[in-house]
């Protein structure tokens, strides 16, 4: 066994072990590319070092693209899809206006937080409103409760 093949094999193991220690999914693909190059250099020991480096780069790009297209874009089903979307959790709930809606803007208190609300009509403070949508990411669109 030649020292170049052994070097690619060691690099492959180091990168795969580093992937275990470091979060993410990047070093694994480089480790697999080094592993494939280990096999290539076993079969073709006279392959020039420059060709080996080019093949390593090509294999790395191919493995990373496979990862990006096959695995990275997958959506995970969650038992609580609105967990990190607090404003969306408020849709359908009713609250009492903290301040009056004047020129389409007012506020409601939700727990210990004050939220800006938008409405199509002016409403006095103390009115009960229902959240119908989230606008601009953090503003609640509301309508009066009949």
GROMACS .gro file of C-alpha atoms in nm:
model
  146
    1UNK     CA    1   0.000   0.000   0.000
    2UNK     CA    2   0.141   0.339  -0.092
    3UNK     CA    3   0.171   0.632   0.145
    4UNK     CA    4  -0.050   0.855  -0.070
    5UNK     CA    5  -0.344   0.615  -0.045
    6UNK     CA    6  -0.289   0.583   0.330
    7UNK     CA    7  -0.287   0.964   0.358
    8UNK     CA    8  -0.625   0.991   0.184
    9UNK     CA    9  -0.762   0.715   0.410
   10UNK     CA   10  -0.639   0.893   0.723
   11UNK     CA   11  -0.779   1.225   0.600
   12UNK     CA   12  -1.111   1.054   0.538
   13UNK     CA   13  -1.123   0.914   0.892
   14UNK     CA   14  -1.018   1.246   1.046
   15UNK     CA   15  -1.291   1.435   0.858
   16UNK     CA   16  -1.561   1.182   0.947
   17UNK     CA   17  -1.459   1.184   1.315
   18UNK     CA   18  -1.453   1.565   1.309
   19UNK     CA   19  -1.809   1.557   1.174
   20UNK     CA   20  -1.913   1.357   1.478
   21UNK     CA   21  -1.757   1.616   1.710
   22UNK     CA   22  -1.872   1.929   1.525
   23UNK     CA   23  -2.242   1.995   1.460
   24UNK     CA   24  -2.357   2.024   1.103
   25UNK     CA   25  -2.333   1.803   0.799
   26UNK     CA   26  -2.044   1.936   0.597
   27UNK     CA   27  -1.725   1.753   0.696
   28UNK     CA   28  -1.894   1.417   0.638
   29UNK     CA   29  -1.916   1.484   0.265
   30UNK     CA   30  -1.553   1.590   0.247
   31UNK     CA   31  -1.462   1.275   0.438
   32UNK     CA   32  -1.656   1.063   0.191
   33UNK     CA   33  -1.477   1.238  -0.096
   34UNK     CA   34  -1.141   1.158   0.067
   35UNK     CA   35  -1.258   0.798   0.116
   36UNK     CA   36  -1.343   0.762  -0.253
   37UNK     CA   37  -1.006   0.910  -0.340
   38UNK     CA   38  -0.844   0.654  -0.105
   39UNK     CA   39  -1.002   0.378  -0.316
   40UNK     CA   40  -0.901   0.549  -0.642
   41UNK     CA   41  -0.537   0.579  -0.531
   42UNK     CA   42  -0.536   0.213  -0.430
   43UNK     CA   43  -0.647   0.119  -0.781
   44UNK     CA   44  -0.426   0.374  -0.959
   45UNK     CA   45  -0.115   0.435  -0.746
   46UNK     CA   46   0.062   0.633  -1.021
   47UNK     CA   47  -0.207   0.905  -1.032
   48UNK     CA   48  -0.032   1.246  -1.006
   49UNK     CA   49  -0.093   1.446  -0.688
   50UNK     CA   50  -0.243   1.737  -0.883
   51UNK     CA   51  -0.498   1.502  -1.040
   52UNK     CA   52  -0.576   1.366  -0.694
   53UNK     CA   53  -0.643   1.715  -0.558
   54UNK     CA   54  -0.866   1.797  -0.855
   55UNK     CA   55  -1.055   1.469  -0.806
   56UNK     CA   56  -1.095   1.545  -0.434
   57UNK     CA   57  -1.246   1.885  -0.521
   58UNK     CA   58  -1.478   1.729  -0.780
   59UNK     CA   59  -1.591   1.449  -0.545
   60UNK     CA   60  -1.646   1.704  -0.266
   61UNK     CA   61  -1.865   1.924  -0.485
   62UNK     CA   62  -2.061   1.622  -0.609
   63UNK     CA   63  -2.125   1.487  -0.257
   64UNK     CA   64  -2.221   1.829  -0.122
   65UNK     CA   65  -2.463   1.884  -0.413
   66UNK     CA   66  -2.619   1.543  -0.351
   67UNK     CA   67  -2.664   1.638   0.014
   68UNK     CA   68  -2.814   1.977  -0.072
   69UNK     CA   69  -3.062   1.840  -0.325
   70UNK     CA   70  -3.165   1.515  -0.155
   71UNK     CA   71  -3.152   1.583   0.218
   72UNK     CA   72  -3.125   1.950   0.308
   73UNK     CA   73  -3.450   2.065   0.149
   74UNK     CA   74  -3.666   1.810   0.325
   75UNK     CA   75  -3.927   1.950   0.556
   76UNK     CA   76  -3.975   1.783   0.887
   77UNK     CA   77  -4.325   1.724   1.014
   78UNK     CA   78  -4.368   1.874   1.356
   79UNK     CA   79  -4.625   1.805   1.623
   80UNK     CA   80  -4.624   2.181   1.690
   81UNK     CA   81  -4.558   2.364   1.359
   82UNK     CA   82  -4.627   2.709   1.510
   83UNK     CA   83  -4.379   2.668   1.796
   84UNK     CA   84  -4.143   2.945   1.684
   85UNK     CA   85  -4.413   3.154   1.516
   86UNK     CA   86  -4.570   3.319   1.817
   87UNK     CA   87  -4.775   3.572   1.623
   88UNK     CA   88  -4.938   3.298   1.415
   89UNK     CA   89  -5.038   3.120   1.737
   90UNK     CA   90  -5.260   3.417   1.822
   91UNK     CA   91  -5.481   3.394   1.512
   92UNK     CA   92  -5.841   3.319   1.609
   93UNK     CA   93  -5.799   3.433   1.972
   94UNK     CA   94  -5.985   3.728   2.121
   95UNK     CA   95  -5.825   4.004   2.329
   96UNK     CA   96  -5.923   4.334   2.489
   97UNK     CA   97  -5.774   4.648   2.338
   98UNK     CA   98  -5.517   4.805   2.567
   99UNK     CA   99  -5.522   5.131   2.373
  100UNK     CA  100  -5.783   5.254   2.129
  101UNK     CA  101  -5.745   5.185   1.759
  102UNK     CA  102  -5.691   5.529   1.605
  103UNK     CA  103  -5.620   5.568   1.234
  104UNK     CA  104  -5.602   5.190   1.209
  105UNK     CA  105  -5.348   5.126   1.490
  106UNK     CA  106  -5.378   5.026   1.852
  107UNK     CA  107  -5.243   4.772   2.102
  108UNK     CA  108  -5.353   4.463   2.292
  109UNK     CA  109  -5.192   4.289   2.587
  110UNK     CA  110  -5.120   3.919   2.539
  111UNK     CA  111  -4.981   3.775   2.858
  112UNK     CA  112  -4.696   4.007   2.956
  113UNK     CA  113  -4.642   4.144   2.604
  114UNK     CA  114  -4.796   4.437   2.420
  115UNK     CA  115  -4.875   4.372   2.053
  116UNK     CA  116  -4.950   4.632   1.786
  117UNK     CA  117  -5.281   4.573   1.614
  118UNK     CA  118  -5.425   4.705   1.290
  119UNK     CA  119  -5.794   4.738   1.217
  120UNK     CA  120  -6.006   4.877   0.934
  121UNK     CA  121  -6.202   5.095   1.172
  122UNK     CA  122  -6.135   5.297   1.484
  123UNK     CA  123  -6.226   5.116   1.809
  124UNK     CA  124  -6.229   5.240   2.170
  125UNK     CA  125  -5.995   5.100   2.436
  126UNK     CA  126  -6.154   4.806   2.618
  127UNK     CA  127  -6.319   4.667   2.303
  128UNK     CA  128  -6.287   4.298   2.241
  129UNK     CA  129  -6.119   4.208   1.913
  130UNK     CA  130  -6.032   3.884   1.738
  131UNK     CA  131  -5.699   3.829   1.562
  132UNK     CA  132  -5.762   3.739   1.198
  133UNK     CA  133  -5.411   3.757   1.051
  134UNK     CA  134  -5.052   3.861   1.107
  135UNK     CA  135  -4.920   4.150   0.898
  136UNK     CA  136  -4.561   4.266   0.859
  137UNK     CA  137  -4.444   3.973   1.070
  138UNK     CA  138  -4.538   4.119   1.409
  139UNK     CA  139  -4.855   4.327   1.370
  140UNK     CA  140  -5.187   4.163   1.436
  141UNK     CA  141  -5.479   4.231   1.203
  142UNK     CA  142  -5.795   4.237   1.414
  143UNK     CA  143  -6.169   4.275   1.375
  144UNK     CA  144  -6.423   4.366   1.642
  145UNK     CA  145  -6.606   4.081   1.811
  146UNK     CA  146  -6.979   4.122   1.764
   0.00000   0.00000   0.00000
